[in-house]
Amino acid sequence: GAASAQDLPKLEKKDRYKVGFSQMESNNPWRIAETKSFMDTAESCNWDLIATDAAGSAAKQVADVDSMIAQGIDILFLPPREEKPLIPAVMKAKAAGIPTFLVDRSVDPAVAQAGRDYVAFLGSDFIDQGRRVAEWTLENFKGDKGVIVELEGTTGSSPANDRRKGFDDVMAQHDNMTIVASQSGDFARDLGRQVMETLLQAHPDVNIVYAHNDEMAIGAIQALTLAGRNPGEDVMVVSIDGTRDALQAIIDGKMGVTVESSPFFGPVACNVMERYIAGEDIEPWVQVQDRIFTAENAADHIDEAY
Ligand code: GYE
């Protein structure tokens, strides 16, 4: 049936709120910055925060949400590691009458929908991020033919699906650009390095690397350097997030661009919760605006980076 806000559980005004934040993993600076943002927001937003870490396992993340429901949380903030495996967590929270906000990643919209199964998605436009990386690459690539290796994020995650779509759709319109390989590095630095090592052997002529996040871009730079290549000179490395290491790599001339994907969701979550308590209709997608970091401005932003 049609999505209707009446189906969503209400949240009464209270002095303190028991808030669940189910983190998916803590193996990169982005995740750590996001968890810290929730912790830093807790006091000023009257949260008694229950934060868990699923250590990279969707099954554990579902179990973590189960345990938060059993502990009687008032509200759930959930970054679903993958689009399909986390649907049961969303549905269980719904059945328990707990308003749920998806944070930074989404779930399969064919099954679970904002305004019906959960309140809203708080996050970036990943298709647009991929598109903006592609456009920057087209404007700044100096060679005749682009030979592109793509390092994808976690398979089945919304940012991996959408960052791929945004970038690939733009590149498909340019005959001089070919994506010769596209493989998952699970959004992780070390896996990004390993996958890049392997792909370099099959495609030694690569001259553009598009990584779906900065951690994999840094891993790729390590692999390229070890293989005697000069990232920033004979290979253009481009990615997404805006971590400190990526801004430093841009300053050092090893990386071309990173389109921002902000991890600072604590204040966004507090604001949307207050609006929800006040009875406001919440838009299904609370969109985060992202900047772009290049050699022109990386030095201005590195001090505030994570
Ligand atoms: O880019 C990445 C993290 O879901 C937007 O996940 C997030 C992505 C972010 O592991 O670094």
Short mmCIF file of C-alpha atoms and ligand atoms in Angstrom, two decimals:
data_model
loop_
_atom_site.label_atom_id
_atom_site.label_comp_id
_atom_site.label_asym_id
_atom_site.label_seq_id
_atom_site.Cartn_x
_atom_site.Cartn_y
_atom_site.Cartn_z
CA GLY A 1 0.00 0.00 0.00
CA ALA A 2 0.96 3.66 -0.06
CA ALA A 3 3.47 4.93 2.46
CA SER A 4 1.69 6.66 5.32
CA ALA A 5 3.26 8.48 8.19
CA GLN A 6 0.53 7.18 10.55
CA ASP A 7 2.18 3.75 10.44
CA LEU A 8 5.32 5.12 12.01
CA PRO A 9 5.76 4.81 15.77
CA LYS A 10 5.50 8.03 17.79
CA LEU A 11 8.25 9.30 20.05
CA GLU A 12 7.08 11.03 23.24
CA LYS A 13 8.98 13.95 24.73
CA LYS A 14 11.13 12.85 27.69
CA ASP A 15 14.05 14.12 29.78
CA ARG A 16 16.41 11.43 28.52
CA TYR A 17 16.26 9.07 25.54
CA LYS A 18 17.70 5.59 25.27
CA VAL A 19 19.33 5.78 21.86
CA GLY A 20 20.74 2.84 19.92
CA PHE A 21 23.58 3.34 17.45
CA SER A 22 24.56 0.12 15.69
CA GLN A 23 27.93 0.66 14.02
CA MET A 24 28.90 -1.89 11.35
CA GLU A 25 32.71 -1.94 11.82
CA SER A 26 35.49 0.28 13.12
CA ASN A 27 38.31 -0.55 10.73
CA ASN A 28 38.67 2.87 9.16
CA PRO A 29 38.92 6.52 10.22
CA TRP A 30 35.54 7.34 8.64
CA ARG A 31 33.72 4.82 10.88
CA ILE A 32 35.60 5.97 13.97
CA ALA A 33 34.77 9.61 13.23
CA GLU A 34 31.09 8.72 12.81
CA THR A 35 30.89 6.83 16.12
CA LYS A 36 32.70 9.68 17.86
CA SER A 37 30.23 12.15 16.36
CA PHE A 38 27.34 10.21 17.97
CA MET A 39 29.20 10.04 21.30
CA ASP A 40 30.03 13.75 21.21
CA THR A 41 26.37 14.58 20.56
CA ALA A 42 24.93 12.38 23.34
CA GLU A 43 25.12 14.81 26.25
CA SER A 44 23.72 17.88 24.51
CA CYS A 45 20.88 15.85 22.94
CA ASN A 46 19.93 14.04 26.21
CA TRP A 47 20.87 10.63 24.89
CA ASP A 48 21.77 7.61 26.95
CA LEU A 49 23.67 6.09 24.06
CA ILE A 50 24.02 2.35 23.50
CA ALA A 51 26.65 1.93 20.78
CA THR A 52 27.62 -1.45 19.35
CA ASP A 53 30.20 -2.54 16.75
CA ALA A 54 29.33 -5.41 14.41
CA ALA A 55 33.01 -5.87 13.39
CA GLY A 56 32.20 -6.17 9.70
CA SER A 57 29.48 -8.82 10.04
CA ALA A 58 25.94 -8.14 8.83
CA ALA A 59 24.71 -11.11 10.91
CA LYS A 60 26.25 -9.62 14.04
CA GLN A 61 24.73 -6.25 13.20
CA VAL A 62 21.26 -7.85 13.07
CA ALA A 63 21.96 -9.50 16.45
CA ASP A 64 23.20 -6.18 17.88
CA VAL A 65 19.92 -4.52 16.90
CA ASP A 66 17.99 -7.44 18.48
CA SER A 67 19.82 -6.87 21.72
CA MET A 68 19.16 -3.11 21.63
CA ILE A 69 15.45 -3.79 21.13
CA ALA A 70 15.54 -6.14 24.14
CA GLN A 71 17.19 -3.34 26.15
CA GLY A 72 14.24 -1.07 25.38
CA ILE A 73 15.75 1.65 23.20
CA ASP A 74 13.46 4.60 22.35
CA ILE A 75 14.99 5.23 18.93
CA LEU A 76 17.44 3.49 16.59
CA PHE A 77 20.14 4.97 14.35
CA LEU A 78 21.30 2.27 11.97
CA PRO A 79 24.01 2.36 9.29
CA PRO A 80 23.13 -0.90 7.47
CA ARG A 81 26.32 -2.59 6.28
CA GLU A 82 24.62 -4.14 3.26
CA GLU A 83 21.32 -3.38 1.51
CA LYS A 84 19.56 -6.75 1.91
CA PRO A 85 20.94 -8.54 5.01
CA LEU A 86 19.95 -5.66 7.33
CA ILE A 87 16.28 -5.62 6.27
CA PRO A 88 15.32 -8.00 9.15
CA ALA A 89 16.80 -5.52 11.65
CA VAL A 90 14.70 -2.69 10.19
CA MET A 91 11.55 -4.85 10.27
CA LYS A 92 12.12 -6.05 13.84
CA ALA A 93 12.58 -2.50 15.08
CA LYS A 94 9.40 -1.52 13.25
CA ALA A 95 7.48 -4.43 14.83
CA ALA A 96 8.79 -3.36 18.25
CA GLY A 97 7.45 0.17 17.70
CA ILE A 98 10.89 1.78 17.62
CA PRO A 99 11.37 4.70 15.22
CA THR A 100 14.38 3.91 13.07
CA PHE A 101 16.59 6.24 11.06
CA LEU A 102 19.04 4.77 8.55
CA VAL A 103 22.35 6.59 8.75
CA ASP A 104 24.99 6.90 5.99
CA ARG A 105 23.87 3.77 4.07
CA SER A 106 20.45 2.57 2.98
CA VAL A 107 18.59 -0.73 2.49
CA ASP A 108 16.92 -2.20 -0.59
CA PRO A 109 14.07 0.22 -1.44
CA ALA A 110 12.11 -2.57 -3.16
CA VAL A 111 11.62 -4.16 0.28
CA ALA A 112 11.88 -1.50 2.99
CA GLN A 113 10.79 2.09 2.54
CA ALA A 114 11.25 5.39 4.30
CA GLY A 115 8.01 6.75 5.75
CA ARG A 116 6.61 3.23 6.11
CA ASP A 117 9.19 0.76 7.48
CA TYR A 118 11.65 3.30 8.85
CA VAL A 119 11.37 7.04 9.25
CA ALA A 120 14.10 8.40 6.97
CA PHE A 121 17.55 7.97 5.46
CA LEU A 122 20.16 10.47 6.60
CA GLY A 123 23.03 10.66 4.14
CA SER A 124 24.81 11.70 0.98
CA ASP A 125 23.87 11.38 -2.68
CA PHE A 126 26.27 8.61 -3.66
CA ILE A 127 25.34 8.63 -7.36
CA ASP A 128 26.19 12.32 -7.46
CA GLN A 129 29.49 11.71 -5.65
CA GLY A 130 30.51 9.17 -8.33
CA ARG A 131 29.39 11.53 -11.07
CA ARG A 132 31.42 14.41 -9.62
CA VAL A 133 34.56 12.25 -9.40
CA ALA A 134 34.07 11.23 -13.04
CA GLU A 135 33.59 14.83 -14.16
CA TRP A 136 36.70 16.01 -12.31
CA THR A 137 38.66 13.14 -13.86
CA LEU A 138 37.50 14.03 -17.38
CA GLU A 139 38.49 17.66 -16.87
CA ASN A 140 41.92 16.92 -15.42
CA PHE A 141 43.16 13.77 -17.19
CA LYS A 142 46.00 14.71 -19.54
CA GLY A 143 46.43 11.52 -21.62
CA ASP A 144 44.60 10.38 -24.78
CA LYS A 145 43.08 7.18 -23.50
CA GLY A 146 42.00 6.56 -19.94
CA VAL A 147 42.60 3.01 -18.71
CA ILE A 148 40.60 2.84 -15.51
CA VAL A 149 40.71 0.43 -12.58
CA GLU A 150 37.77 0.75 -10.18
CA LEU A 151 38.03 -0.37 -6.55
CA GLU A 152 34.51 -0.95 -5.32
CA GLY A 153 33.21 -0.69 -1.79
CA THR A 154 31.50 -3.45 0.18
CA THR A 155 29.53 -5.69 -2.19
CA GLY A 156 25.80 -5.17 -1.73
CA SER A 157 26.17 -1.86 0.10
CA SER A 158 24.30 1.20 -1.12
CA PRO A 159 27.38 3.47 -1.49
CA ALA A 160 29.21 0.81 -3.55
CA ASN A 161 26.21 0.33 -5.86
CA ASP A 162 25.55 4.03 -6.31
CA ARG A 163 29.15 5.31 -6.49
CA ARG A 164 29.72 2.78 -9.23
CA LYS A 165 26.60 3.82 -11.12
CA GLY A 166 27.33 7.55 -10.91
CA PHE A 167 30.89 7.18 -12.16
CA ASP A 168 30.34 4.43 -14.75
CA ASP A 169 27.36 6.17 -16.39
CA VAL A 170 29.42 9.31 -17.03
CA MET A 171 32.43 7.34 -18.31
CA ALA A 172 30.23 5.26 -20.63
CA GLN A 173 29.56 8.45 -22.60
CA HIS A 174 33.28 8.93 -23.36
CA ASP A 175 34.90 6.67 -25.98
CA ASN A 176 38.42 7.45 -24.78
CA MET A 177 37.66 6.12 -21.28
CA THR A 178 37.61 2.38 -20.54
CA ILE A 179 37.02 0.70 -17.21
CA VAL A 180 39.22 -2.38 -17.62
CA ALA A 181 38.58 -3.89 -14.19
CA SER A 182 36.19 -3.29 -11.31
CA GLN A 183 36.56 -5.28 -8.11
CA SER A 184 35.60 -4.96 -4.46
CA GLY A 185 38.14 -3.92 -1.86
CA ASP A 186 35.39 -3.87 0.84
CA PHE A 187 36.06 -0.16 1.63
CA ALA A 188 39.25 -1.32 3.43
CA ARG A 189 42.81 -0.01 3.00
CA ASP A 190 44.60 -3.33 3.12
CA LEU A 191 42.19 -5.09 0.78
CA GLY A 192 42.36 -2.12 -1.57
CA ARG A 193 46.15 -2.52 -1.64
CA GLN A 194 45.93 -6.28 -2.29
CA VAL A 195 43.31 -5.95 -5.04
CA MET A 196 45.34 -3.18 -6.69
CA GLU A 197 48.47 -5.37 -6.63
CA THR A 198 46.61 -8.15 -8.43
CA LEU A 199 44.87 -5.89 -10.94
CA LEU A 200 48.15 -4.10 -11.76
CA GLN A 201 49.59 -7.39 -12.98
CA ALA A 202 46.68 -7.95 -15.35
CA HIS A 203 46.49 -4.27 -16.40
CA PRO A 204 49.96 -2.70 -16.26
CA ASP A 205 48.75 0.09 -18.57
CA VAL A 206 46.32 1.48 -15.96
CA ASN A 207 46.50 5.28 -15.73
CA ILE A 208 43.41 6.10 -13.64
CA VAL A 209 42.33 4.48 -10.36
CA TYR A 210 38.85 5.28 -9.04
CA ALA A 211 38.39 4.04 -5.47
CA HIS A 212 34.96 4.18 -3.81
CA ASN A 213 36.58 5.48 -0.62
CA ASP A 214 39.81 7.10 0.55
CA GLU A 215 41.03 4.09 2.51
CA MET A 216 41.15 1.96 -0.66
CA ALA A 217 42.71 4.88 -2.56
CA ILE A 218 45.53 5.02 0.00
CA GLY A 219 45.93 1.23 -0.31
CA ALA A 220 46.09 1.59 -4.09
CA ILE A 221 48.75 4.32 -3.81
CA GLN A 222 50.84 1.94 -1.67
CA ALA A 223 50.50 -0.86 -4.24
CA LEU A 224 51.31 1.44 -7.16
CA THR A 225 54.36 2.86 -5.41
CA LEU A 226 55.62 -0.62 -4.54
CA ALA A 227 55.29 -1.60 -8.21
CA GLY A 228 57.47 1.34 -9.24
CA ARG A 229 54.66 3.56 -10.48
CA ASN A 230 54.29 7.24 -9.58
CA PRO A 231 50.77 8.01 -8.40
CA GLY A 232 49.93 11.60 -9.26
CA GLU A 233 52.31 11.51 -12.24
CA ASP A 234 51.72 8.38 -14.32
CA VAL A 235 48.50 7.30 -12.57
CA MET A 236 45.65 9.58 -11.48
CA VAL A 237 44.06 8.40 -8.22
CA VAL A 238 40.58 9.73 -7.42
CA SER A 239 38.14 8.86 -4.65
CA ILE A 240 35.51 9.81 -2.08
CA ASP A 241 35.33 10.70 1.68
CA GLY A 242 37.76 13.47 2.64
CA THR A 243 39.91 11.77 5.29
CA ARG A 244 43.08 13.35 6.65
CA ASP A 245 45.29 10.81 4.83
CA ALA A 246 43.55 11.56 1.54
CA LEU A 247 43.91 15.33 1.97
CA GLN A 248 47.59 14.77 2.77
CA ALA A 249 47.98 12.60 -0.37
CA ILE A 250 46.41 15.43 -2.40
CA ILE A 251 48.81 17.96 -0.83
CA ASP A 252 51.71 15.57 -1.62
CA GLY A 253 50.56 15.39 -5.24
CA LYS A 254 49.78 11.65 -5.13
CA MET A 255 46.01 11.93 -5.34
CA GLY A 256 43.85 14.15 -7.55
CA VAL A 257 40.49 14.59 -5.88
CA THR A 258 38.29 13.36 -3.09
CA VAL A 259 34.61 14.23 -3.07
CA GLU A 260 33.47 14.66 0.50
CA SER A 261 31.20 12.15 2.26
CA SER A 262 30.70 13.51 5.74
CA PRO A 263 30.81 11.11 8.72
CA PHE A 264 29.60 13.75 11.19
CA PHE A 265 26.07 12.45 11.68
CA GLY A 266 25.61 13.08 15.41
CA PRO A 267 24.22 16.64 15.08
CA VAL A 268 22.13 15.63 12.04
CA ALA A 269 20.61 12.76 14.05
CA CYS A 270 19.89 15.02 17.04
CA ASN A 271 18.16 17.60 14.86
CA VAL A 272 15.99 15.10 13.02
CA MET A 273 15.03 13.39 16.31
CA GLU A 274 13.91 16.72 17.80
CA ARG A 275 11.83 17.47 14.72
CA TYR A 276 10.29 14.00 14.89
CA ILE A 277 9.37 14.41 18.58
CA ALA A 278 7.76 17.77 17.71
CA GLY A 279 5.48 15.92 15.28
CA GLU A 280 7.00 17.28 12.07
CA ASP A 281 6.75 15.24 8.88
CA ILE A 282 10.27 14.11 8.13
CA GLU A 283 11.37 14.05 4.51
CA PRO A 284 12.26 10.45 3.45
CA TRP A 285 15.82 11.51 2.60
CA VAL A 286 17.57 14.00 4.87
CA GLN A 287 20.33 14.86 2.44
CA VAL A 288 23.86 15.79 3.44
CA GLN A 289 25.67 18.27 1.15
CA ASP A 290 29.23 17.36 0.20
CA ARG A 291 32.18 19.53 -0.77
CA ILE A 292 35.05 18.65 -3.09
CA PHE A 293 38.72 18.63 -2.10
CA THR A 294 41.54 19.14 -4.61
CA ALA A 295 45.04 20.64 -4.64
CA GLU A 296 43.35 24.04 -4.60
CA ASN A 297 41.80 23.69 -1.12
CA ALA A 298 43.08 20.50 0.60
CA ALA A 299 45.51 22.45 2.81
CA ASP A 300 42.68 24.68 4.05
CA HIS A 301 40.72 21.66 5.31
CA ILE A 302 43.34 19.22 6.61
CA ASP A 303 43.25 20.58 10.17
CA GLU A 304 39.54 19.81 10.53
CA ALA A 305 39.89 16.36 8.87
CA TYR A 306 39.76 13.02 10.70
O1 GYE B 1 32.56 6.25 2.29
C1 GYE B 1 33.29 4.61 3.77
C2 GYE B 1 32.65 3.86 4.81
O2 GYE B 1 28.73 4.38 4.04
C3 GYE B 1 29.21 6.57 3.28
O3 GYE B 1 31.33 3.70 4.29
C4 GYE B 1 29.72 5.39 4.00
C5 GYE B 1 31.01 4.78 3.47
C6 GYE B 1 32.25 5.64 3.48
O4 GYE B 1 33.22 2.68 5.23
O5 GYE B 1 34.56 5.11 4.00
#
